[in-house]
Amino acid sequence: MVKLVATEKPDIVLTHWPIDTHMDHQVASVLTMRACMVLSEKPQLYFFEVDTGSQSRGFLPNTYVDISETLEKKKAALFAHKSQDGEGVWRQHHEIIAAWRGREIGVAAAEGFVRLNYGSGAGLEGL
């Protein structure tokens, strides 16, 4: 993962919130975070939520993106995940989260992220 991130040199990396009830999400988050932390040129690292309250725990965004104009594209992409019941996941989780995060910043729909502040120690204390 370090080699991949170092080769691609992204400005921004998005990964799962590390305090998630899904083990795969935890592993993906920590792997991505560790890879970014060891690089001399660190990309901006943002954590995203999956389902705050039931899956993503303790998620308090410090960065928001207004997705009002692209909400239908997000919905269509999620609906394409037939094996994952994208329509059900949309109705039960993502539609609610988008509206909730949107209300937090005064728009129709938004996504919230936690930007990692690497700080001097480059650890989780920088969240």
PDB file of C-alpha atoms in Angstrom:
ATOM      1  CA  MET A   1       0.000   0.000   0.000  1.00  0.00           C
ATOM      2  CA  VAL A   2       2.880   2.358   0.775  1.00  0.00           C
ATOM      3  CA  LYS A   3       4.349   1.666  -2.664  1.00  0.00           C
ATOM      4  CA  LEU A   4       0.984   2.280  -4.349  1.00  0.00           C
ATOM      5  CA  VAL A   5       0.363   5.607  -2.602  1.00  0.00           C
ATOM      6  CA  ALA A   6       3.965   6.713  -3.111  1.00  0.00           C
ATOM      7  CA  THR A   7       3.793   5.869  -6.824  1.00  0.00           C
ATOM      8  CA  GLU A   8       0.430   7.532  -7.446  1.00  0.00           C
ATOM      9  CA  LYS A   9       1.228  10.628  -5.343  1.00  0.00           C
ATOM     10  CA  PRO A  10      -2.400  11.592  -4.717  1.00  0.00           C
ATOM     11  CA  ASP A  11      -3.232  14.972  -3.225  1.00  0.00           C
ATOM     12  CA  ILE A  12      -6.175  13.476  -1.327  1.00  0.00           C
ATOM     13  CA  VAL A  13      -6.903   9.957  -0.062  1.00  0.00           C
ATOM     14  CA  LEU A  14     -10.312   8.821   1.190  1.00  0.00           C
ATOM     15  CA  THR A  15     -10.747   5.817   3.456  1.00  0.00           C
ATOM     16  CA  HIS A  16     -13.204   4.307   5.897  1.00  0.00           C
ATOM     17  CA  TRP A  17     -13.567   5.689   9.407  1.00  0.00           C
ATOM     18  CA  PRO A  18     -11.386   3.387  11.561  1.00  0.00           C
ATOM     19  CA  ILE A  19     -13.979   2.959  14.315  1.00  0.00           C
ATOM     20  CA  ASP A  20     -16.373   0.861  12.261  1.00  0.00           C
ATOM     21  CA  THR A  21     -18.145  -2.353  13.190  1.00  0.00           C
ATOM     22  CA  HIS A  22     -17.184  -3.994   9.867  1.00  0.00           C
ATOM     23  CA  MET A  23     -13.771  -5.664  10.172  1.00  0.00           C
ATOM     24  CA  ASP A  24     -12.925  -5.145   6.477  1.00  0.00           C
ATOM     25  CA  HIS A  25     -13.557  -1.404   6.889  1.00  0.00           C
ATOM     26  CA  GLN A  26     -11.308  -1.265   9.954  1.00  0.00           C
ATOM     27  CA  VAL A  27      -8.487  -3.048   8.152  1.00  0.00           C
ATOM     28  CA  ALA A  28      -8.811  -0.889   5.012  1.00  0.00           C
ATOM     29  CA  SER A  29      -8.753   2.262   7.147  1.00  0.00           C
ATOM     30  CA  VAL A  30      -5.710   1.352   9.221  1.00  0.00           C
ATOM     31  CA  LEU A  31      -3.802   0.047   6.187  1.00  0.00           C
ATOM     32  CA  THR A  32      -4.465   3.279   4.284  1.00  0.00           C
ATOM     33  CA  MET A  33      -3.699   5.489   7.273  1.00  0.00           C
ATOM     34  CA  ARG A  34      -0.398   3.725   8.013  1.00  0.00           C
ATOM     35  CA  ALA A  35       0.654   3.923   4.346  1.00  0.00           C
ATOM     36  CA  CYS A  36       0.009   7.670   4.231  1.00  0.00           C
ATOM     37  CA  MET A  37       1.681   8.345   7.574  1.00  0.00           C
ATOM     38  CA  VAL A  38       5.087   6.956   6.594  1.00  0.00           C
ATOM     39  CA  LEU A  39       5.425   8.999   3.419  1.00  0.00           C
ATOM     40  CA  SER A  40       7.578  12.112   3.444  1.00  0.00           C
ATOM     41  CA  GLU A  41       5.012  13.855   1.210  1.00  0.00           C
ATOM     42  CA  LYS A  42       1.764  12.982   2.932  1.00  0.00           C
ATOM     43  CA  PRO A  43      -1.505  13.320   1.032  1.00  0.00           C
ATOM     44  CA  GLN A  44      -4.483  14.904   2.728  1.00  0.00           C
ATOM     45  CA  LEU A  45      -6.279  11.983   4.366  1.00  0.00           C
ATOM     46  CA  TYR A  46     -10.028  12.025   4.873  1.00  0.00           C
ATOM     47  CA  PHE A  47     -12.176   9.424   6.600  1.00  0.00           C
ATOM     48  CA  PHE A  48     -15.753   8.838   5.482  1.00  0.00           C
ATOM     49  CA  GLU A  49     -18.703   7.345   7.306  1.00  0.00           C
ATOM     50  CA  VAL A  50     -20.746   4.349   6.250  1.00  0.00           C
ATOM     51  CA  ASP A  51     -23.713   4.397   8.608  1.00  0.00           C
ATOM     52  CA  THR A  52     -23.175   6.608  11.618  1.00  0.00           C
ATOM     53  CA  GLY A  53     -24.753   5.293  14.775  1.00  0.00           C
ATOM     54  CA  SER A  54     -24.931   1.654  13.772  1.00  0.00           C
ATOM     55  CA  GLN A  55     -21.728   1.002  11.828  1.00  0.00           C
ATOM     56  CA  SER A  56     -19.454   4.079  11.948  1.00  0.00           C
ATOM     57  CA  ARG A  57     -19.020   4.901  15.635  1.00  0.00           C
ATOM     58  CA  GLY A  58     -18.041   8.271  17.094  1.00  0.00           C
ATOM     59  CA  PHE A  59     -17.904   9.965  13.689  1.00  0.00           C
ATOM     60  CA  LEU A  60     -17.916  13.769  13.979  1.00  0.00           C
ATOM     61  CA  PRO A  61     -17.127  15.396  10.631  1.00  0.00           C
ATOM     62  CA  ASN A  62     -14.874  18.428  10.394  1.00  0.00           C
ATOM     63  CA  THR A  63     -15.176  18.759   6.603  1.00  0.00           C
ATOM     64  CA  TYR A  64     -18.292  18.739   4.419  1.00  0.00           C
ATOM     65  CA  VAL A  65     -18.967  18.480   0.697  1.00  0.00           C
ATOM     66  CA  ASP A  66     -22.265  19.687  -0.767  1.00  0.00           C
ATOM     67  CA  ILE A  67     -23.522  16.797  -2.936  1.00  0.00           C
ATOM     68  CA  SER A  68     -26.930  18.292  -3.722  1.00  0.00           C
ATOM     69  CA  GLU A  69     -26.225  18.497  -7.465  1.00  0.00           C
ATOM     70  CA  THR A  70     -24.708  15.003  -7.703  1.00  0.00           C
ATOM     71  CA  LEU A  71     -27.052  13.147  -5.356  1.00  0.00           C
ATOM     72  CA  GLU A  72     -28.836  11.338  -8.199  1.00  0.00           C
ATOM     73  CA  LYS A  73     -25.496  10.060  -9.567  1.00  0.00           C
ATOM     74  CA  LYS A  74     -24.580   8.739  -6.126  1.00  0.00           C
ATOM     75  CA  LYS A  75     -27.975   7.078  -5.843  1.00  0.00           C
ATOM     76  CA  ALA A  76     -27.647   5.468  -9.298  1.00  0.00           C
ATOM     77  CA  ALA A  77     -24.171   4.167  -8.445  1.00  0.00           C
ATOM     78  CA  LEU A  78     -25.433   2.631  -5.225  1.00  0.00           C
ATOM     79  CA  PHE A  79     -28.424   1.087  -7.014  1.00  0.00           C
ATOM     80  CA  ALA A  80     -25.989  -0.650  -9.377  1.00  0.00           C
ATOM     81  CA  HIS A  81     -24.798  -2.785  -6.430  1.00  0.00           C
ATOM     82  CA  LYS A  82     -27.550  -5.356  -6.886  1.00  0.00           C
ATOM     83  CA  SER A  83     -25.846  -8.025  -4.760  1.00  0.00           C
ATOM     84  CA  GLN A  84     -25.557  -5.547  -1.875  1.00  0.00           C
ATOM     85  CA  ASP A  85     -29.218  -4.388  -2.013  1.00  0.00           C
ATOM     86  CA  GLY A  86     -28.186  -0.898  -3.071  1.00  0.00           C
ATOM     87  CA  GLU A  87     -31.771   0.358  -3.084  1.00  0.00           C
ATOM     88  CA  GLY A  88     -32.340  -0.814   0.483  1.00  0.00           C
ATOM     89  CA  VAL A  89     -29.013   0.586   1.661  1.00  0.00           C
ATOM     90  CA  TRP A  90     -29.911   3.900   0.031  1.00  0.00           C
ATOM     91  CA  ARG A  91     -33.309   4.153   1.714  1.00  0.00           C
ATOM     92  CA  GLN A  92     -32.195   2.919   5.126  1.00  0.00           C
ATOM     93  CA  HIS A  93     -28.857   4.694   5.379  1.00  0.00           C
ATOM     94  CA  HIS A  94     -27.368   6.928   2.686  1.00  0.00           C
ATOM     95  CA  GLU A  95     -30.460   8.969   1.887  1.00  0.00           C
ATOM     96  CA  ILE A  96     -30.868   9.764   5.593  1.00  0.00           C
ATOM     97  CA  ILE A  97     -27.180  10.557   6.126  1.00  0.00           C
ATOM     98  CA  ALA A  98     -27.056  12.851   3.055  1.00  0.00           C
ATOM     99  CA  ALA A  99     -30.063  14.835   4.287  1.00  0.00           C
ATOM    100  CA  TRP A 100     -28.727  14.956   7.854  1.00  0.00           C
ATOM    101  CA  ARG A 101     -25.262  16.145   6.843  1.00  0.00           C
ATOM    102  CA  GLY A 102     -26.903  18.612   4.459  1.00  0.00           C
ATOM    103  CA  ARG A 103     -28.918  20.121   7.304  1.00  0.00           C
ATOM    104  CA  GLU A 104     -25.722  20.507   9.319  1.00  0.00           C
ATOM    105  CA  ILE A 105     -24.345  22.909   6.709  1.00  0.00           C
ATOM    106  CA  GLY A 106     -27.590  24.320   5.306  1.00  0.00           C
ATOM    107  CA  VAL A 107     -27.826  22.519   1.953  1.00  0.00           C
ATOM    108  CA  ALA A 108     -30.108  19.799   0.591  1.00  0.00           C
ATOM    109  CA  ALA A 109     -27.524  16.998   0.776  1.00  0.00           C
ATOM    110  CA  ALA A 110     -23.917  16.660   1.929  1.00  0.00           C
ATOM    111  CA  GLU A 111     -21.255  14.172   2.866  1.00  0.00           C
ATOM    112  CA  GLY A 112     -19.189  14.576   5.988  1.00  0.00           C
ATOM    113  CA  PHE A 113     -15.539  13.674   6.381  1.00  0.00           C
ATOM    114  CA  VAL A 114     -12.964  13.738   9.144  1.00  0.00           C
ATOM    115  CA  ARG A 115      -9.696  15.194   7.897  1.00  0.00           C
ATOM    116  CA  LEU A 116      -6.653  13.743   9.606  1.00  0.00           C
ATOM    117  CA  ASN A 117      -4.407  16.371  11.134  1.00  0.00           C
ATOM    118  CA  TYR A 118      -1.074  14.594  11.031  1.00  0.00           C
ATOM    119  CA  GLY A 119       0.347  16.837  13.746  1.00  0.00           C
ATOM    120  CA  SER A 120       3.890  16.427  14.962  1.00  0.00           C
ATOM    121  CA  GLY A 121       3.421  12.805  16.020  1.00  0.00           C
ATOM    122  CA  ALA A 122       1.431  11.756  12.940  1.00  0.00           C
ATOM    123  CA  GLY A 123      -0.902   9.651  15.062  1.00  0.00           C
ATOM    124  CA  LEU A 124      -4.563   9.365  15.867  1.00  0.00           C
ATOM    125  CA  GLU A 125      -4.200  12.164  18.414  1.00  0.00           C
ATOM    126  CA  GLY A 126      -4.396  14.459  15.376  1.00  0.00           C
ATOM    127  CA  LEU A 127      -7.983  13.540  14.555  1.00  0.00           C
TER     128      LEU A 127
END
